[in-house]
Structures are given as structure tokens and as C-alpha cells.
Amino acid sequence: MSGRAGDHVISSRPTEEALIARYFAPLAGPGADGLRDDAASLAPSPGHDLVLTADAIVSGIHYFPDDPPESLARKALGVNLSDIAAKGAVPRGFLLTLALPADWTEAWLARFAEGLGQASRASGCPLLGGDTVKSGGPALIGVTAIGEVPAGRIVRRATARVGDRICVSGTIGDAALGLRMRLDPDAGWVRALDAPARAHLADRYLHPQARLGLADAVLRFATASMDVSDGLAGDLAKMLAGAGATAEIDAAAVPLSPAATRAIASRTDLFDVAVTGGDDYEILCTVAPDSCDAFRAAAAAAGVPVSVVGTVGSGSGLPGFRDAEGAARVFAAGAFSHF
Amino acid sequence: MSGRAGDHVISSRPTEEALIARYFAPLAGPGADGLRDDAASLAPSPGHDLVLTADAIVSGIHYFPDDPPESLARKALGVNLSDIAAKGAVPRGFLLTLALPADWTEAWLARFAEGLGQASRASGCPLLGGDTVKSGGPALIGVTAIGEVPAGRIVRRATARVGDRICVSGTIGDAALGLRMRLDPDAGWVRALDAPARAHLADRYLHPQARLGLADAVLRFATASMDVSDGLAGDLAKMLAGAGATAEIDAAAVPLSPAATRAIASRTDLFDVAVTGGDDYEILCTVAPDSCDAFRAAAAAAGVPVSVVGTVGSGSGLPGFRDAEGAARVFAAGAFSHF
């Protein structure tokens, strides 16, 4: 639909149809009819369910207005594919809702579409449709991603069992530290990092990588799964509250990159940022003890590092993070889930 | 995901999870796991494809900021279900991306959710998931709607054939006139209408009604179909351009409500508004001549009025609207499709 409510100005800019044909139609998948229709058709593979998720990112809130448009396209798709992977699903396609500010340029859109095409091809997740509107404010990039899992096999968030091992992919805290670095580039801990470490943290904030390679191992072995988007501590609390359980986490086992390790060594309170800051887009899952070796082997075969950080316990409190001295700390749940 | 980029303020407002549990979980459909997970699962009925579409509405652009939140919820879902119906599909569910302005209130959200629940139940289209974010500007309500059709049977936009009859459901122009009335309530043509006529036009702008009842007749008999969202003239031009065809429309056959008829009688240029203004959310479809009676009978059985307004012709020009004096007018395509 086009603009309404006093918005009937004939502009010299290309029409929405022309922009779609030029920039987005090349990304269209089967069933999308070249984006010439208002809807796409899609069927799951035989014996499969579709898995649907929606996440939006907003300029000035979820990213910096001057971030490269290619990066924003990767991020918008990536944060959604992260949910798909965490459910044990493989991507099938996505729809895009793009709300543009008054000062959008075709150059920005061209770069955005270029990045979106690269991310789409890299993940085997074609564009199925969407909408382009004026935002009346900052840009908003909304994605609905669709994946598929064998029928009835979606891996849920709240289904962890007492005794299950708690596993995390990759490393935690890099994106949160990367954001802190962007906000305060002259901080002492930032200046203490070398250039490759700074680049690592910046890249992890800007370019979340959905752990699509881990989806099959999650599907085969995880009893519960979610992606870490709002911080390990808070997301773990959500997962365990849903299961009516709690956990003790070995703080030293929380996987940290060399860059995060160095940052935390120079300012130990940055560990709290690492486990509460969010934007990790790693997979947090639980695995029965007797499946743990098989899960780790499957993850290794897929090239995704995983770490066991604790065990699901009975009870209802917030998960405690136990440090080397044996002191357990909790992080207030929900502190970062306001919007 | 929650706020980022300097947005880590602990607020006294309910968390996103609490709002979802209170207002949106009651709308959740099967496969949505009570909105306690980051993704939903959905399978089409055996032998069916899913049909996917996404449309967003923005405060101050697609609606007035002081429109009742219940009405906005109905509109946001309705404009999407209109695409589902036009494809010959029945609704299965939807995802909601809700971007809220800084001054959102829980009272607004409660009313929005109430209206959304009513619209969801009335259309048999449960909530499957979504995201709630800060907009950094005006509100944006984005919906991805999912329907289903028998496998391979989605009714496309560009598949009209020369000789097909062009059919339109309901009446055209009411919403566009309703918008004009809102923008200039003291216009002479508005003052010349009686109160019920004004109420009709206002309601048609505020509450688009997806023609879900017509979907089965479209599926059985239409050779091509789309909903009229950007104006009959422009949408018809898109439909026919896709088919490499043109048409002659009998201007007198364009279905008008009594209110629109009265408005146009007092100011004949309002006919142009009616056929170019958009927001009709009627179905525009083509039907082979020998199916026309059966289509009309099926529509009548479904309680949806349909009108034949012209015939698909060979050629490539914009469709002409021929008036009672035999003069044909064209309306510039795309004039209202800028965003």
C-alpha cells in the first residue's frame, strides 16, 4: 500500500514497484513470483512443519544510523535466522518490512539490497515478499523469517529437564562489549585492546552470525533451545523459568573470546556486561547428560564450538553464576528486556 | 530483542514479556506455544500451500494518530487478510511487529490488543508471534499474514487472459472519499451528505473489511486476482501490465455506494478520487466469460456483491474508463504508488 492521510504527493522518485523490480526482485525465491504479486506461496518439505519468527531493528535503537546499510541488512536477517537455527530449523525464506525515513536515498537502498542479497544467498533464505513504507521517523527493518523442521520436532524454549547440561555456542559478550566500545571508544579498557581485538568486538556487534550450522545438532540432541539475544543471564532465566527449574552456572566456563577475556581482565565489571548485554545471537540449549558427547561431536562436525556452562537444577530461583572463589551471583531477570 | 545502542535504561514499565503475557498471549493460536517462545510452528493442511504476505501501517501516514487503537488493529490485520482473500486463500495466522512511540501508554496497548483479538477471532486468524520495539518516531503496525490454498492453486495477479471479464467486489471509492472527508470536513460536498452517508464513508476508511467470503469463489473461478489497495485504476493497470493486456472499463459500471454516488453527483471530479484514491480493500479479479455466471452465483451465495466493470483486451495501454458520452479517460499509473 502507498502513503495515506494527506500523503498524496506525486514524487520524482522511483515508484515502489520500480524499486522492488530493481533491487529486490533479484532476491526473490520460488513461490514469490518475482515479487510481482502481493503474496507468495510456500509449502514445507513433505513431513515438515514451517517455523515462523519476526524481529525488527530500528535505527538509533538497535543500530547506529551511520552503520553501513549492507551491515544492517545482514543484521536484520541474521537476528531472525538466529531464532530459526535455535529451533532446530533450516531457513526457507523471509518477508521484509522496510520503513524508510524521509531522507532515504536510492544509494542507501542499493547498498542495503546488496547486503541483503549476500546474506540471503549465504543462508539459502530467499526473499518471499514484503512492504516498503515511509516511517515518519527513523528507519525500521522488520523481517519475518520462515524455516522448517521435521513435523512436530520444533525445539522449544521451556522444555529443559532437571539434570540436563546447559550448552552455549561460540563466545558470549563480544557484541555487548562491541556496543560499549562504540559508545565510549576512549575508555581505558578499549585503549588497552589491540586493533584486532577491537575489530573483533566491533564486528560481532555489527554482524551477528546465526548459528545455522548448529541447527541439526540442536534438532537431534537438544531438549530445549533458544538464541541469546537479550543477554545470557536473562535469557537463561527465561528458559529455566519456563521449565520451572533453575541452574548453577560455572562463571569460568562461560565461553569468552580472547578480546573479551582481555577486556574483562582489565576491568572485571565488564563480565557483567558480557553476560547481560545481549546481541550475542549464540545458541543456548540444554542436552541430556547421556547425549552430551554426541551433541558436542555433532557441533564439532558442523564447525561450531560449544561449551557446557552448567546443569539444570530443581528449584525456581534465578540461575546463579559461581565464580572461582565459590561465590554465586545472580543477575536481575528482565533488566534488559524493557523496550 | 530489546533496546540497544545506548538504550539500556531500566524502566518502571512492564517488561515486554509481561505485556505479551497480559495482552497478546490470549490471542495465540496452536503452534504459537502461548507466545512463550521465539518462534511458532505451522503446517498447511494436507495438499495445501501456505500463502504469505506482509503490509505495515504507520501513524500519520496510513492512519491518523488519534484513530481508535481498536480500529488500527482491525485495519492492520484487515489490509493483510485482504491480500490473503484475493489469492483465494483462507487465513491461518499472523505475526505482529509493533513499533511503539516514546509516549505509548498501556491503555492504548490494551485497547489495541482488544481490537486485534476481535479481528483475529472474527477471521479465524490467530496470532503466531511477533516483536515489540521502540519506533523512535511514530507507531508502526506491521503484520505478516499467512493463509493456505490447495497446492499450486494460488491465484496470481498477472494471469488475466484477453476476453476475461473484469470483476470488482463491493463498492469502490468509499475509503478514499472518507479520507478526503477527514482531511476537509467542511468541504461543500461533505456538508451536502447526510449523517449516515458521512458515517459510511468514515467507516470504510477506518475499517477495511477483507473479502474473506469471496476467497473460495476467487479460487474456483478467477483467472487472476488482487486486492484494490492503491486505487482501482492503478491496481487494474498493474494487473493488466503484468498480463501484457489492457482493458476498457465502463465507468458507469464501477460499483459505487449510495454515499459515494451522492458525493460524486455534487462534485463530479470526486469520481477520479474514487477510482484512484485507494484503501478500498475490495477484490479485483478476472473471470473467463463462460465462468462469469458461476462466479457471480458463488459470490452471491457468499453474500458478497460483485460487479462486472469491463473486459480484458489485447494491447498494452493503460485501461480506459469510458463514460456515458463514449469518451475514454486514462489515469496515470503509479501516481499513487509512491511511498
XYZ file of C-alpha atoms in Angstrom:
678
model
C 0.000 0.000 0.000
C 1.128 3.528 -0.580
C 1.055 6.610 1.599
C -2.209 7.905 3.019
C -3.559 10.582 5.298
C -2.532 13.671 3.410
C 0.394 11.979 1.807
C -0.764 12.053 -1.798
C 2.223 13.836 -3.268
C 3.494 12.787 -6.661
C 7.222 12.428 -6.185
C 10.018 12.379 -8.710
C 11.473 9.317 -7.013
C 11.049 5.859 -8.483
C 7.780 4.165 -7.650
C 7.720 1.397 -5.076
C 7.186 -1.068 -7.940
C 10.275 0.203 -9.769
C 12.413 -0.073 -6.639
C 11.171 -3.580 -5.978
C 11.863 -4.652 -9.539
C 15.351 -3.121 -9.498
C 16.651 -4.040 -6.073
C 14.561 -6.758 -4.518
C 13.195 -8.933 -7.333
C 16.683 -10.442 -7.899
C 16.485 -11.801 -4.342
C 13.106 -13.471 -4.837
C 12.741 -17.170 -4.242
C 10.438 -19.783 -5.758
C 6.837 -19.032 -4.877
C 7.491 -15.297 -4.734
C 6.538 -14.808 -8.403
C 9.362 -12.315 -8.875
C 7.723 -10.064 -6.238
C 5.155 -9.069 -8.857
C 2.283 -10.242 -6.673
C 1.065 -9.256 -3.216
C 1.708 -12.688 -1.706
C 3.993 -15.703 -2.005
C 3.194 -19.386 -1.800
C 5.300 -21.814 0.188
C 4.926 -25.409 1.273
C 7.162 -27.175 3.758
C 9.036 -30.223 2.528
C 6.982 -33.408 2.962
C 6.800 -34.388 6.624
C 7.900 -30.952 7.826
C 6.398 -28.014 9.712
C 7.224 -24.429 8.963
C 8.793 -22.351 11.746
C 7.950 -18.638 11.828
C 9.564 -15.765 13.676
C 9.581 -11.949 13.422
C 12.121 -9.428 14.711
C 12.622 -5.800 13.779
C 15.600 -3.486 14.195
C 15.223 0.283 14.450
C 17.752 2.988 13.630
C 19.148 4.658 16.745
C 17.792 1.898 18.966
C 19.117 -1.402 17.650
C 21.819 0.060 15.438
C 23.643 3.305 14.766
C 22.216 5.488 11.981
C 25.604 5.619 10.264
C 26.130 1.840 10.241
C 26.764 0.587 6.695
C 23.464 -0.383 5.057
C 24.964 -3.704 3.941
C 25.653 -4.482 7.595
C 22.118 -3.578 8.647
C 20.678 -5.908 6.046
C 22.876 -8.725 7.344
C 21.888 -7.915 10.913
C 18.151 -7.750 10.216
C 18.188 -11.135 8.532
C 20.744 -12.600 10.933
C 18.819 -11.898 14.127
C 15.827 -13.692 12.647
C 17.783 -16.640 11.289
C 19.280 -16.983 14.753
C 15.789 -17.811 16.049
C 15.274 -20.258 13.187
C 18.533 -22.061 13.967
C 17.774 -22.171 17.696
C 14.547 -24.042 16.937
C 16.487 -26.705 15.038
C 15.125 -25.438 11.718
C 16.631 -24.699 8.328
C 15.741 -21.432 6.538
C 13.157 -21.412 3.751
C 12.609 -17.705 3.120
C 11.744 -14.328 4.579
C 9.498 -11.319 4.198
C 10.826 -7.776 4.633
C 9.034 -4.743 6.018
C 11.177 -1.729 5.278
C 10.089 1.587 6.792
C 12.254 4.367 5.404
C 12.903 7.829 6.852
C 12.102 10.958 4.859
C 15.756 11.388 3.852
C 16.319 7.914 2.435
C 18.446 7.743 -0.668
C 18.493 5.299 -3.513
C 22.232 4.811 -2.875
C 21.452 3.622 0.667
C 18.752 1.315 -0.648
C 21.050 -0.123 -3.304
C 23.687 -0.958 -0.705
C 21.063 -2.363 1.658
C 19.725 -4.645 -1.089
C 23.252 -5.710 -1.995
C 23.957 -6.765 1.582
C 20.580 -8.402 1.878
C 21.202 -10.408 -1.262
C 24.567 -11.610 0.024
C 23.087 -12.642 3.372
C 20.114 -14.256 1.676
C 22.265 -16.322 -0.660
C 24.741 -17.257 2.069
C 21.946 -18.658 4.217
C 19.851 -20.214 1.467
C 16.967 -17.990 2.523
C 15.329 -16.184 -0.397
C 13.081 -13.143 -0.225
C 9.377 -14.022 -0.438
C 7.702 -10.641 -0.179
C 7.262 -7.601 1.984
C 6.270 -3.994 2.151
C 8.014 -0.654 1.817
C 6.565 2.330 3.650
C 7.532 5.734 4.965
C 8.429 5.502 8.640
C 7.671 9.094 9.613
C 10.765 8.794 11.835
C 13.896 6.660 11.805
C 14.277 3.586 9.618
C 12.820 0.271 10.765
C 13.832 -3.033 9.208
C 11.386 -5.798 10.047
C 11.869 -9.380 8.963
C 9.594 -12.395 9.214
C 11.756 -15.475 8.703
C 10.447 -18.907 7.835
C 12.252 -22.175 8.356
C 11.255 -25.801 8.515
C 11.732 -28.734 10.889
C 10.553 -32.332 10.730
C 6.879 -32.370 11.761
C 6.329 -31.915 15.477
C 10.031 -31.528 16.161
C 10.429 -27.783 16.757
C 12.799 -27.414 19.714
C 11.045 -25.325 22.331
C 12.413 -22.897 24.880
C 10.708 -24.128 28.033
C 11.304 -27.869 27.840
C 14.596 -28.252 29.726
C 14.703 -31.038 32.332
C 16.477 -31.177 35.653
C 19.910 -32.702 35.161
C 20.304 -31.522 31.562
C 23.588 -29.903 30.677
C 23.410 -26.241 29.641
C 25.342 -25.541 26.453
C 26.275 -22.303 24.699
C 27.691 -21.925 21.202
C 30.584 -19.660 20.275
C 31.506 -16.880 22.673
C 29.424 -14.616 24.889
C 29.684 -10.880 25.411
C 31.568 -9.770 22.324
C 28.649 -7.831 20.856
C 27.791 -6.167 24.171
C 31.409 -5.118 24.578
C 31.485 -4.015 20.954
C 28.492 -1.790 21.641
C 30.124 -0.353 24.779
C 33.225 0.335 22.714
C 31.189 2.197 20.096
C 29.521 4.291 22.786
C 32.802 5.114 24.578
C 35.743 4.494 22.242
C 38.173 6.325 24.515
C 37.509 4.185 27.574
C 40.647 2.835 29.214
C 39.699 -0.789 28.605
C 39.199 -0.064 24.916
C 42.555 1.659 24.593
C 44.157 -1.343 26.302
C 42.980 -3.638 23.481
C 44.987 -4.120 20.329
C 43.477 -3.323 16.952
C 42.483 -6.923 16.060
C 40.665 -7.293 19.387
C 38.788 -4.034 18.832
C 37.911 -5.119 15.302
C 36.619 -8.449 16.605
C 34.283 -6.827 19.129
C 33.058 -4.246 16.612
C 32.345 -6.937 14.044
C 30.445 -9.108 16.486
C 28.132 -6.190 17.319
C 27.644 -5.183 13.707
C 27.389 -8.626 12.112
C 25.550 -11.202 14.195
C 26.045 -14.658 12.694
C 23.109 -17.000 13.014
C 24.366 -20.429 14.049
C 22.629 -22.198 11.185
C 25.313 -24.881 11.217
C 24.272 -25.958 14.687
C 20.572 -26.380 13.893
C 20.808 -30.068 13.037
C 22.671 -30.899 16.243
C 20.078 -28.906 18.206
C 17.289 -30.779 16.452
C 18.853 -34.156 17.181
C 20.057 -33.662 20.737
C 18.682 -30.564 22.491
C 15.848 -30.855 24.998
C 15.280 -27.063 24.878
C 16.811 -24.237 22.900
C 16.734 -20.503 22.306
C 19.067 -17.917 20.924
C 20.858 -15.462 23.198
C 19.643 -12.031 22.169
C 18.935 -10.285 25.474
C 21.978 -11.476 27.424
C 22.970 -14.924 28.612
C 21.831 -14.357 32.194
C 18.390 -13.048 31.318
C 17.746 -15.488 28.503
C 18.827 -18.416 30.663
C 16.465 -17.158 33.382
C 13.619 -17.091 30.856
C 14.424 -20.579 29.623
C 14.555 -22.044 33.136
C 11.540 -20.168 34.467
C 9.546 -21.694 31.631
C 10.739 -25.129 32.676
C 10.114 -24.487 36.380
C 13.790 -25.033 37.085
C 16.954 -23.172 37.964
C 20.655 -23.680 37.353
C 24.110 -23.139 38.643
C 26.478 -21.731 36.057
C 30.242 -22.042 36.290
C 31.228 -18.459 35.541
C 34.668 -19.594 34.411
C 33.061 -21.886 31.827
C 31.172 -19.062 30.079
C 32.961 -19.011 26.719
C 34.792 -15.745 26.074
C 36.778 -14.664 23.050
C 40.394 -13.602 23.537
C 39.257 -9.997 23.051
C 36.553 -10.249 25.715
C 38.960 -12.065 28.041
C 41.439 -9.216 27.734
C 38.747 -6.571 28.256
C 37.441 -8.305 31.370
C 40.995 -8.776 32.687
C 41.441 -5.014 32.617
C 38.008 -4.251 34.079
C 36.361 -7.154 35.851
C 32.915 -5.496 35.914
C 32.810 -5.997 32.147
C 32.000 -9.645 32.863
C 28.565 -8.419 33.931
C 28.228 -6.584 30.629
C 29.248 -9.734 28.797
C 26.592 -11.941 30.396
C 23.768 -9.383 30.476
C 24.411 -7.163 27.468
C 22.833 -9.211 24.726
C 23.142 -9.239 20.933
C 25.158 -12.449 21.111
C 22.989 -14.460 18.736
C 24.584 -17.614 20.022
C 22.516 -20.706 20.779
C 21.696 -21.578 24.374
C 20.400 -25.126 24.670
C 20.031 -27.967 27.108
C 21.108 -31.536 26.416
C 20.523 -34.711 28.421
C 23.761 -35.856 30.108
C 23.953 -39.046 28.072
C 23.584 -37.064 24.808
C 26.215 -34.517 25.669
C 29.133 -36.205 23.944
C 27.093 -36.852 20.823
C 25.899 -33.233 20.765
C 29.442 -31.954 21.097
C 30.619 -34.276 18.345
C 27.820 -33.130 16.036
C 28.616 -29.498 16.803
C 32.303 -30.096 16.152
C 31.491 -31.796 12.869
C 29.458 -28.726 11.938
C 32.370 -26.489 12.857
C 30.540 -24.742 15.691
C 32.264 -24.551 19.076
C 30.023 -25.328 22.040
C 30.701 -25.064 25.762
C 28.955 -26.697 28.700
C 28.419 -23.970 31.284
C 26.260 -25.637 33.918
C 23.455 -28.023 34.787
C 19.705 -27.561 35.125
C 18.690 -27.882 38.774
C 15.407 -28.201 40.587
C 14.003 -25.068 42.151
C 12.749 -21.753 40.959
C 15.364 -19.097 41.680
C 17.354 -17.135 39.152
C 20.368 -19.031 37.853
C 23.487 -18.362 39.905
C 26.866 -17.698 38.302
C 29.500 -19.253 40.581
C 32.981 -17.788 40.406
C 36.365 -19.349 41.170
C 36.046 -18.398 44.835
C 32.744 -20.247 45.055
C 30.559 -17.159 45.383
C 27.355 -17.311 43.342
C 25.882 -14.170 41.807
C 22.514 -13.661 40.179
C 21.620 -11.043 37.596
C 18.185 -9.477 37.837
C 15.984 -11.016 35.174
C 14.268 -8.657 32.847
C 16.651 -5.790 33.456
C 17.391 -5.663 29.751
C 14.082 -6.802 28.387
C 12.331 -3.438 28.516
C 11.621 -1.863 25.193
C 15.077 -8.367 21.219
C 15.214 -5.399 23.499
C 16.604 -1.912 23.044
C 20.234 -1.337 22.183
C 22.620 1.465 21.305
C 22.525 3.482 24.475
C 19.052 2.354 25.329
C 19.865 0.394 28.464
C 17.545 2.201 30.793
C 15.710 0.221 33.413
C 12.159 1.427 33.145
C 9.287 1.178 35.591
C 7.036 -0.028 32.778
C 6.101 -3.682 32.430
C 8.648 -5.792 30.617
C 7.986 -6.885 27.064
C 7.378 -10.399 28.386
C 4.782 -9.159 30.864
C 2.963 -7.186 28.166
C 2.963 -10.160 25.844
C 1.633 -12.456 28.541
C -1.080 -9.991 29.528
C -2.319 -8.704 26.198
C -1.156 -10.924 23.363
C -0.880 -14.467 24.718
C -4.713 -14.764 24.827
C -4.676 -14.281 21.030
C -2.135 -17.030 20.408
C -3.011 -19.896 18.112
C -1.904 -23.536 18.044
C 1.802 -23.753 17.291
C 2.492 -20.419 18.956
C 3.220 -22.065 22.335
C 1.413 -19.270 24.152
C 3.941 -16.771 22.746
C 6.455 -18.067 25.298
C 8.920 -18.995 22.551
C 10.699 -17.011 19.855
C 9.056 -18.887 17.002
C 5.855 -20.684 16.054
C 5.348 -23.872 14.082
C 2.726 -24.199 11.389
C 1.931 -26.763 8.731
C -0.538 -26.262 5.914
C -3.446 -28.678 5.726
C -2.566 -31.768 3.681
C -2.423 -30.909 -0.015
C -2.168 -27.180 0.623
C 0.414 -24.429 0.216
C 0.812 -21.573 2.628
C 0.303 -18.049 1.282
C 2.364 -15.280 2.861
C 2.014 -11.514 2.720
C 3.282 -8.535 4.719
C 1.891 -4.998 4.995
C 2.584 -2.302 7.533
C 0.637 0.802 8.508
C 2.296 3.866 10.002
C 0.794 6.566 12.219
C 0.364 9.864 10.375
C 0.846 8.180 7.008
C -1.631 5.320 6.743
C -3.845 6.421 9.612
C -4.483 9.386 11.877
C -2.647 9.372 15.221
C -5.926 9.832 17.086
C -7.722 6.942 15.394
C -9.059 4.479 17.982
C -6.452 1.789 18.690
C -9.113 -0.917 18.252
C -9.683 0.381 14.720
C -5.971 0.404 13.916
C -5.668 -3.199 14.999
C -8.576 -4.142 12.743
C -7.053 -2.155 9.881
C -3.558 -3.637 10.256
C -4.916 -7.175 10.163
C -7.595 -6.355 7.578
C -5.264 -4.955 4.929
C -3.216 -8.152 5.135
C -6.185 -10.515 5.125
C -7.384 -8.664 2.049
C -4.306 -9.934 0.216
C -4.906 -13.437 1.560
C -8.510 -13.413 0.305
C -7.512 -12.046 -3.083
C -5.203 -15.018 -3.577
C -8.103 -17.411 -2.998
C -6.697 -18.395 0.400
C -8.147 -18.850 3.872
C -6.338 -17.340 6.900
C -4.167 -19.495 9.142
C -2.429 -16.966 11.380
C -0.340 -13.824 11.587
C 2.775 -12.316 13.137
C 2.777 -8.781 14.521
C 5.617 -6.282 14.551
C 4.593 -3.434 16.795
C 6.878 -0.391 16.905
C 5.692 1.979 19.608
C 6.402 5.689 20.004
C 8.056 7.055 23.154
C 4.707 8.184 24.560
C 2.860 4.881 24.238
C 0.539 4.038 27.081
C -0.609 0.737 28.458
C -4.201 1.919 27.995
C -3.571 2.341 24.256
C -1.963 -1.086 24.098
C -4.837 -2.718 25.971
C -7.357 -1.284 23.520
C -5.182 -2.226 20.568
C -4.947 -5.815 21.787
C -8.702 -5.914 22.405
C -9.402 -4.855 18.825
C -6.783 -7.217 17.492
C -8.339 -10.105 19.388
C -11.785 -9.323 17.992
C -10.452 -9.112 14.436
C -8.383 -12.242 14.911
C -11.326 -14.270 16.196
C -13.718 -12.899 13.572
C -11.405 -14.006 10.782
C -10.207 -17.290 12.304
C -6.656 -15.967 12.143
C -4.755 -16.418 15.432
C -1.596 -14.642 16.492
C 1.535 -16.733 15.947
C 4.301 -14.418 17.136
C 5.955 -11.093 16.611
C 8.124 -8.416 18.063
C 7.609 -5.241 20.064
C 10.154 -2.455 19.708
C 10.516 1.266 20.210
C 9.927 3.097 16.943
C 11.970 6.196 17.691
C 9.180 8.060 15.882
C 5.510 7.387 15.189
C 3.910 3.993 15.713
C 4.228 1.320 13.043
C 1.997 -1.752 12.956
C 3.416 -4.464 10.718
C 1.634 -7.723 10.042
C 2.745 -10.829 8.211
C -0.375 -12.842 7.417
C -0.402 -16.485 6.458
C -3.177 -18.295 4.642
C -3.488 -21.513 2.712
C -4.717 -22.636 -0.701
C -4.868 -26.056 -2.339
C -1.356 -26.861 -3.577
C -0.364 -24.950 -6.692
C -3.630 -23.031 -6.788
C -2.665 -19.571 -5.522
C -4.489 -17.083 -7.755
C -1.888 -14.766 -9.235
C -2.103 -11.125 -10.217
C -0.646 -11.248 -13.713
C -2.508 -14.183 -15.245
C -5.537 -12.473 -16.793
C -6.373 -13.503 -20.374
C -7.773 -11.454 -23.221
C -11.544 -11.738 -23.203
C -11.834 -12.314 -19.453
C -14.428 -10.269 -17.620
C -13.099 -7.834 -15.021
C -14.947 -8.082 -11.732
C -14.869 -5.949 -8.587
C -16.380 -6.763 -5.215
C -18.385 -4.358 -3.081
C -18.072 -0.664 -3.829
C -15.155 1.488 -4.892
C -14.063 4.878 -3.590
C -15.719 4.985 -0.188
C -12.453 4.875 1.747
C -10.777 7.475 -0.461
C -13.758 9.779 -0.036
C -13.760 9.008 3.684
C -10.147 10.116 3.858
C -10.891 13.324 1.904
C -13.747 13.977 4.292
C -11.455 13.576 7.303
C -8.929 15.959 5.778
C -11.543 18.605 4.859
C -14.709 18.001 6.883
C -16.148 21.401 5.943
C -15.966 20.845 2.182
C -19.206 21.582 0.383
C -19.644 18.034 -0.859
C -19.268 16.737 2.700
C -21.834 19.154 4.073
C -24.208 18.065 1.302
C -24.159 14.470 2.614
C -26.483 13.302 5.330
C -25.097 11.859 8.546
C -25.483 8.171 7.584
C -23.600 8.782 4.313
C -20.794 10.523 6.166
C -20.656 7.708 8.702
C -20.482 5.145 5.889
C -17.516 6.845 4.217
C -15.715 7.339 7.530
C -16.213 3.717 8.472
C -14.966 2.423 5.151
C -11.726 4.383 5.587
C -11.260 3.351 9.184
C -12.338 -0.277 8.969
C -11.324 -2.030 5.779
C -13.100 -5.372 5.519
C -11.127 -8.156 3.900
C -13.395 -10.033 1.500
C -12.643 -13.413 3.032
C -16.071 -14.665 1.996
C -15.152 -14.274 -1.661
C -11.909 -16.256 -1.471
C -13.478 -19.586 -2.419
C -15.221 -18.134 -5.468
C -11.930 -16.476 -6.487
C -10.127 -19.783 -6.058
C -12.691 -21.650 -8.149
C -13.316 -19.182 -10.930
C -10.808 -16.299 -11.159
C -8.042 -16.366 -13.752
C -6.212 -13.540 -11.931
C -6.863 -11.620 -8.726
C -5.555 -8.881 -6.456
C -6.982 -6.607 -3.840
C -7.596 -2.945 -4.546
C -5.367 -1.045 -2.146
C -3.806 1.669 -4.303
C -6.877 2.656 -6.304
C -8.888 0.734 -8.885
C -7.298 2.483 -11.869
C -3.704 1.950 -10.771
C -4.208 -1.580 -9.488
C -6.025 -2.570 -12.664
C -3.150 -1.096 -14.679
C -0.679 -3.201 -12.671
C -2.762 -6.332 -13.152
C -3.057 -5.858 -16.900
C 0.525 -4.737 -17.459
C 1.603 -7.992 -15.853
C -0.591 -9.896 -18.290
C 0.545 -7.866 -21.304
C -3.012 -6.717 -21.852
C -5.257 -3.702 -21.477
C -8.948 -3.121 -20.868
C -11.875 -0.874 -21.439
C -13.835 -0.103 -18.309
C -17.436 1.042 -18.325
C -17.183 3.967 -15.904
C -20.891 3.695 -15.155
C -20.408 0.067 -14.091
C -17.835 0.901 -11.396
C -19.792 -0.009 -8.252
C -20.446 2.987 -6.015
C -22.189 3.156 -2.679
C -25.169 5.485 -2.293
C -22.903 7.796 -0.276
C -20.225 7.890 -2.983
C -22.878 8.340 -5.660
C -24.236 11.361 -3.832
C -20.777 12.827 -3.308
C -19.883 12.434 -6.978
C -23.243 13.879 -8.037
C -22.386 17.067 -6.179
C -18.776 17.189 -7.410
C -18.070 15.060 -10.462
C -14.275 15.257 -10.052
C -14.680 13.065 -6.965
C -15.116 10.145 -9.365
C -11.390 10.452 -10.024
C -10.749 10.295 -6.294
C -12.941 7.219 -6.064
C -11.081 5.264 -8.741
C -7.557 6.401 -7.864
C -7.661 7.036 -4.124
C -7.141 3.544 -2.810
C -7.794 1.860 0.529
C -10.784 0.018 -0.937
C -9.643 -3.467 0.030
C -12.097 -4.890 -2.438
C -11.154 -7.763 -4.719
C -10.360 -7.096 -8.353
C -10.345 -10.279 -10.391
C -10.770 -11.584 -13.887
C -13.067 -14.443 -14.862
C -13.418 -16.288 -18.148
C -16.677 -15.320 -19.898
C -18.149 -18.793 -19.570
C -17.425 -18.837 -15.819
C -18.922 -15.453 -15.154
C -22.389 -16.614 -14.178
C -20.983 -19.314 -11.891
C -18.635 -16.789 -10.255
C -21.471 -14.377 -9.658
C -23.614 -17.142 -8.230
C -20.828 -18.252 -5.894
C -20.255 -14.668 -4.797
C -23.945 -14.165 -4.193
C -24.069 -17.374 -2.167
C -21.203 -16.000 -0.095
C -23.070 -12.748 0.398
C -20.506 -10.637 -1.435
C -21.746 -8.309 -4.186
C -19.652 -8.342 -7.339
C -19.844 -6.168 -10.444
C -18.510 -6.721 -13.937
C -16.842 -3.488 -14.994
C -15.160 -4.365 -18.276
C -13.296 -6.864 -20.397
C -9.601 -7.639 -20.795
C -8.411 -6.549 -24.245
C -5.285 -7.093 -26.275
C -2.753 -4.299 -26.293
C -0.549 -2.592 -23.803
C -2.021 0.792 -22.972
C -3.435 1.917 -19.666
C -7.024 0.805 -19.158
C -9.527 3.398 -20.384
C -12.599 4.363 -18.375
C -15.382 5.096 -20.867
C -18.146 7.409 -19.740
C -21.767 7.678 -20.851
C -20.818 10.058 -23.665
C -18.338 7.492 -25.011
C -15.205 9.417 -24.031
C -12.436 7.219 -22.584
C -10.131 8.528 -19.877
C -6.971 7.021 -18.506
C -5.471 7.637 -15.092
C -1.694 7.844 -14.862
C -0.412 4.574 -13.454
C 1.736 4.785 -10.399
C 0.579 8.232 -9.444
C -0.422 6.922 -6.052
C 2.134 4.181 -5.661
C 4.947 6.363 -4.378
C 5.841 5.853 -0.783
